[in-house]
Amino acid sequence: GGNISLGYYPFYLNFQGWTNIAEKTTSGMTDKDWANGFLFSSTKSDYKAQIAILDANLLYNFWQGDKPWGDVSNSFKKGRFGLLIGYRYENFKYDIIGVKDLFTDTSYYTGQKVLDYKVQYHIPYLGLNWQYFNDVVDRVLDRWGVNVQVCGSPYVTVKDRDDHILRMKVIEGNAKGYAFIMGLNTFLKTKNNWICKLGFDYTGIRTDGKQNQYYYDGSGISIEGIKLQIESSQYLFWSLLQYNF
């Protein structure tokens, strides 16, 4: 991933993006099918994931406070509160490999791609940003600090596409809902303007909508207006090396 920040106190324009460098086959993808409240299919598969997350936001720091840290170091600890307005785009693509029937504990199509799933999230958000940092009297370090973001979105839109290759059936859905975003990171800044960051982000999404299903086996069968619910809980641990020009 990467991050670009432009501006001067109290306004900052921030851009960041994340993706996975390598695709790794992972186990644990579960698929469940329901009909009239009855679970008639439950399977587990391996999968490969391709992930892309783009985020842009404008930060306005409306308050800053200074307080002496100590008589010996003559350093200062400072706090800032800011208002965030931004937009996040998330694109997830999964290649589902093999099928294990959890009812019968039987595996099928081992090593073969059996399903293709794509989902896109559009998340405009508004939130608060709090930053605490402490200047350091040191030959190498300039300051260290902590940054916390808490944001919410009342209007999330989601599109997904589920291609059941074995059944020759495509399911396409559209949903709307809300999201909660929280971020926490700590940083160290050196005298030569290098910044090292370690962080954790959480995104929770809940949406409701409708889906359409159609078969491409030549039968022409299609079903429209099926109730759809898409929920997502995302946990991201990250590290970043940044240089300030």
Short mmCIF file of C-alpha atoms in Angstrom, two decimals:
data_model
loop_
_atom_site.label_atom_id
_atom_site.label_comp_id
_atom_site.label_asym_id
_atom_site.label_seq_id
_atom_site.Cartn_x
_atom_site.Cartn_y
_atom_site.Cartn_z
CA GLY A 1 0.00 0.00 0.00
CA GLY A 2 0.88 3.66 -0.16
CA ASN A 3 -0.12 7.05 1.20
CA ILE A 4 0.10 10.63 -0.09
CA SER A 5 -0.76 13.63 2.10
CA LEU A 6 -0.88 17.21 0.80
CA GLY A 7 -1.58 20.41 2.69
CA TYR A 8 -0.65 22.68 5.54
CA TYR A 9 -2.25 23.08 8.96
CA PRO A 10 -5.22 23.01 9.43
CA PHE A 11 -6.21 21.45 6.04
CA TYR A 12 -4.82 18.18 4.67
CA LEU A 13 -5.84 16.13 1.61
CA ASN A 14 -4.99 12.44 1.99
CA PHE A 15 -4.88 9.58 -0.52
CA GLN A 16 -4.12 5.94 0.25
CA GLY A 17 -4.42 2.58 -1.43
CA TRP A 18 -3.93 -1.07 -0.49
CA THR A 19 -3.70 -4.30 -2.45
CA ASN A 20 -2.29 -7.80 -2.05
CA ILE A 21 1.00 -8.42 -3.82
CA ALA A 22 0.67 -12.19 -4.17
CA GLU A 23 -2.30 -14.54 -4.44
CA LYS A 24 -2.27 -17.34 -1.90
CA THR A 25 -4.63 -20.29 -1.74
CA THR A 26 -6.41 -20.21 1.62
CA SER A 27 -8.98 -22.52 3.16
CA GLY A 28 -12.17 -21.52 4.93
CA MET A 29 -14.58 -20.04 2.35
CA THR A 30 -18.09 -21.16 3.33
CA ASP A 31 -21.17 -21.01 1.10
CA LYS A 32 -24.70 -21.57 2.42
CA ASP A 33 -27.95 -21.70 0.43
CA TRP A 34 -31.34 -21.17 2.05
CA ALA A 35 -34.92 -21.59 0.82
CA ASN A 36 -37.89 -20.48 2.92
CA GLY A 37 -35.73 -20.46 6.04
CA PHE A 38 -34.39 -23.99 5.36
CA LEU A 39 -30.66 -24.58 4.89
CA PHE A 40 -30.39 -27.01 1.98
CA SER A 41 -26.70 -26.59 1.06
CA SER A 42 -23.57 -25.91 3.10
CA THR A 43 -20.13 -26.21 1.53
CA LYS A 44 -16.55 -25.21 2.28
CA SER A 45 -13.83 -24.43 -0.27
CA ASP A 46 -10.33 -23.07 -0.75
CA TYR A 47 -9.99 -19.65 -2.36
CA LYS A 48 -7.65 -17.07 -3.85
CA ALA A 49 -8.37 -13.39 -3.24
CA GLN A 50 -7.54 -10.20 -5.12
CA ILE A 51 -8.06 -7.06 -3.04
CA ALA A 52 -7.99 -3.35 -3.94
CA ILE A 53 -8.87 -0.55 -1.49
CA LEU A 54 -8.69 3.16 -2.41
CA ASP A 55 -9.40 5.96 0.04
CA ALA A 56 -9.41 9.77 -0.28
CA ASN A 57 -10.32 12.22 2.47
CA LEU A 58 -10.10 15.86 3.48
CA LEU A 59 -9.02 16.56 7.07
CA TYR A 60 -9.74 19.87 8.81
CA ASN A 61 -8.08 20.22 12.23
CA PHE A 62 -10.33 22.61 14.13
CA TRP A 63 -8.48 22.41 17.48
CA GLN A 64 -4.89 22.09 18.66
CA GLY A 65 -3.53 22.19 22.19
CA ASP A 66 0.01 22.27 23.58
CA LYS A 67 1.25 21.29 27.01
CA PRO A 68 4.82 21.09 28.44
CA TRP A 69 6.04 17.52 28.81
CA GLY A 70 9.01 18.06 31.14
CA ASP A 71 11.50 20.60 32.43
CA VAL A 72 14.56 18.61 31.37
CA SER A 73 13.73 17.83 27.75
CA ASN A 74 11.84 21.07 27.04
CA SER A 75 9.67 19.00 24.71
CA PHE A 76 5.94 19.35 24.19
CA LYS A 77 3.06 16.97 23.88
CA LYS A 78 0.32 18.15 21.56
CA GLY A 79 -3.20 17.12 20.68
CA ARG A 80 -5.31 17.79 17.60
CA PHE A 81 -8.97 17.22 16.81
CA GLY A 82 -10.16 17.23 13.21
CA LEU A 83 -13.18 16.64 11.01
CA LEU A 84 -12.89 14.06 8.21
CA ILE A 85 -14.95 13.80 5.04
CA GLY A 86 -13.98 11.12 2.57
CA TYR A 87 -14.77 8.35 0.11
CA ARG A 88 -13.61 4.74 0.07
CA TYR A 89 -13.79 2.24 -2.79
CA GLU A 90 -13.27 -1.46 -2.15
CA ASN A 91 -13.05 -4.22 -4.74
CA PHE A 92 -12.76 -7.89 -3.74
CA LYS A 93 -12.48 -10.79 -6.16
CA TYR A 94 -12.46 -14.44 -5.07
CA ASP A 95 -11.64 -17.58 -7.06
CA ILE A 96 -13.28 -20.49 -5.25
CA ILE A 97 -11.49 -23.83 -5.63
CA GLY A 98 -12.96 -27.25 -4.88
CA VAL A 99 -16.07 -28.14 -2.87
CA LYS A 100 -16.47 -29.97 0.43
CA ASP A 101 -20.05 -30.85 1.39
CA LEU A 102 -20.33 -30.15 5.13
CA PHE A 103 -23.43 -32.34 5.41
CA THR A 104 -21.74 -35.47 4.06
CA ASP A 105 -18.06 -34.53 4.68
CA THR A 106 -17.34 -35.36 1.02
CA SER A 107 -14.98 -33.41 -1.26
CA TYR A 108 -15.53 -32.78 -4.99
CA TYR A 109 -13.65 -31.02 -7.82
CA THR A 110 -10.44 -30.82 -5.80
CA GLY A 111 -8.07 -28.24 -7.28
CA GLN A 112 -10.64 -26.98 -9.81
CA LYS A 113 -12.19 -23.51 -9.94
CA VAL A 114 -15.89 -23.91 -9.19
CA LEU A 115 -17.09 -20.39 -8.43
CA ASP A 116 -16.14 -16.79 -9.16
CA TYR A 117 -17.26 -14.04 -6.76
CA LYS A 118 -16.81 -10.27 -7.06
CA VAL A 119 -18.07 -7.52 -4.74
CA GLN A 120 -17.61 -3.73 -4.85
CA TYR A 121 -18.28 -1.28 -2.02
CA HIS A 122 -18.74 2.49 -2.40
CA ILE A 123 -18.46 4.20 1.00
CA PRO A 124 -18.77 7.98 1.45
CA TYR A 125 -18.05 8.76 5.10
CA LEU A 126 -17.82 11.46 7.75
CA GLY A 127 -15.89 11.25 11.00
CA LEU A 128 -13.50 12.60 13.60
CA ASN A 129 -9.71 12.38 13.79
CA TRP A 130 -7.66 12.70 16.99
CA GLN A 131 -3.88 12.92 17.04
CA TYR A 132 -1.48 13.03 19.95
CA PHE A 133 2.25 13.53 19.46
CA ASN A 134 5.25 14.24 21.65
CA ASP A 135 8.35 16.09 20.47
CA VAL A 136 11.59 14.31 21.38
CA VAL A 137 15.03 15.76 22.09
CA ASP A 138 17.16 13.11 20.41
CA ARG A 139 19.81 12.86 17.68
CA VAL A 140 17.67 10.55 15.55
CA LEU A 141 14.01 10.89 16.56
CA ASP A 142 11.97 14.08 16.15
CA ARG A 143 8.62 12.95 17.59
CA TRP A 144 6.33 10.01 18.24
CA GLY A 145 2.56 9.86 18.42
CA VAL A 146 -0.79 8.12 18.13
CA ASN A 147 -3.62 8.73 15.66
CA VAL A 148 -7.26 7.60 16.04
CA GLN A 149 -10.08 7.85 13.47
CA VAL A 150 -13.76 7.07 14.01
CA CYS A 151 -16.06 7.42 10.99
CA GLY A 152 -19.51 6.44 9.84
CA SER A 153 -21.38 6.18 6.56
CA PRO A 154 -25.18 6.28 6.37
CA TYR A 155 -25.24 5.44 2.66
CA VAL A 156 -23.15 2.51 1.42
CA THR A 157 -23.83 0.98 -1.99
CA VAL A 158 -22.76 -2.55 -2.89
CA LYS A 159 -22.70 -4.54 -6.12
CA ASP A 160 -21.82 -8.22 -6.25
CA ARG A 161 -21.64 -10.92 -8.90
CA ASP A 162 -21.58 -14.61 -8.10
CA ASP A 163 -20.85 -17.03 -10.95
CA HIS A 164 -21.67 -20.64 -10.00
CA ILE A 165 -19.62 -22.32 -12.71
CA LEU A 166 -20.81 -25.85 -11.94
CA ARG A 167 -24.47 -24.84 -12.01
CA MET A 168 -23.99 -22.46 -14.96
CA LYS A 169 -25.81 -19.80 -12.96
CA VAL A 170 -25.01 -16.13 -12.34
CA ILE A 171 -26.32 -14.15 -9.37
CA GLU A 172 -26.11 -10.34 -9.47
CA GLY A 173 -27.10 -8.14 -6.57
CA ASN A 174 -27.42 -4.50 -5.54
CA ALA A 175 -27.74 -3.37 -1.94
CA LYS A 176 -27.64 -0.24 0.23
CA GLY A 177 -26.88 0.25 3.89
CA TYR A 178 -24.43 1.73 6.36
CA ALA A 179 -20.84 1.31 7.56
CA PHE A 180 -18.65 1.97 10.60
CA ILE A 181 -14.91 2.65 10.18
CA MET A 182 -12.27 2.82 12.90
CA GLY A 183 -8.52 3.27 12.58
CA LEU A 184 -5.65 3.32 15.06
CA ASN A 185 -1.97 3.81 14.35
CA THR A 186 1.23 4.82 16.09
CA PHE A 187 4.17 6.55 14.43
CA LEU A 188 7.80 7.56 14.85
CA LYS A 189 9.28 10.50 12.94
CA THR A 190 13.02 10.95 12.45
CA LYS A 191 15.04 14.15 12.13
CA ASN A 192 15.44 13.58 8.36
CA ASN A 193 11.63 13.46 7.79
CA TRP A 194 11.14 9.69 7.59
CA ILE A 195 8.01 8.37 9.34
CA CYS A 196 7.39 4.77 10.35
CA LYS A 197 3.76 3.80 11.08
CA LEU A 198 2.07 0.68 12.47
CA GLY A 199 -1.72 0.52 12.31
CA PHE A 200 -4.98 -1.38 12.62
CA ASP A 201 -8.19 -0.62 10.70
CA TYR A 202 -11.67 -2.06 11.13
CA THR A 203 -14.59 -1.67 8.72
CA GLY A 204 -18.06 -3.04 9.42
CA ILE A 205 -20.70 -2.98 6.67
CA ARG A 206 -24.37 -4.02 6.65
CA THR A 207 -26.59 -3.69 3.58
CA ASP A 208 -29.93 -4.94 2.25
CA GLY A 209 -31.16 -5.16 -1.33
CA LYS A 210 -32.29 -7.41 -4.16
CA GLN A 211 -30.63 -9.96 -6.41
CA ASN A 212 -31.40 -11.47 -9.81
CA GLN A 213 -30.46 -14.99 -10.85
CA TYR A 214 -30.21 -16.41 -14.35
CA TYR A 215 -28.88 -19.58 -15.97
CA TYR A 216 -26.57 -19.56 -18.99
CA ASP A 217 -27.07 -23.23 -19.80
CA GLY A 218 -29.49 -22.42 -22.61
CA SER A 219 -32.62 -22.96 -20.52
CA GLY A 220 -33.41 -19.24 -20.29
CA ILE A 221 -34.50 -19.60 -16.65
CA SER A 222 -34.22 -16.45 -14.55
CA ILE A 223 -35.46 -15.33 -11.13
CA GLU A 224 -35.69 -11.66 -10.13
CA GLY A 225 -36.26 -9.64 -6.98
CA ILE A 226 -34.83 -12.09 -4.43
CA LYS A 227 -34.09 -10.60 -1.01
CA LEU A 228 -30.38 -9.95 -0.48
CA GLN A 229 -28.32 -9.12 2.60
CA ILE A 230 -24.57 -8.40 2.40
CA GLU A 231 -22.51 -7.99 5.56
CA SER A 232 -18.77 -7.54 5.87
CA SER A 233 -16.31 -7.29 8.78
CA GLN A 234 -12.81 -6.30 7.66
CA TYR A 235 -9.66 -6.26 9.79
CA LEU A 236 -6.49 -4.75 8.36
CA PHE A 237 -3.08 -4.73 10.07
CA TRP A 238 -0.55 -2.61 8.22
CA SER A 239 2.85 -0.94 8.32
CA LEU A 240 4.00 2.09 6.35
CA LEU A 241 7.28 3.86 5.69
CA GLN A 242 6.66 7.48 4.65
CA TYR A 243 8.85 10.43 3.67
CA ASN A 244 7.80 14.07 4.18
CA PHE A 245 8.95 16.48 1.48
#
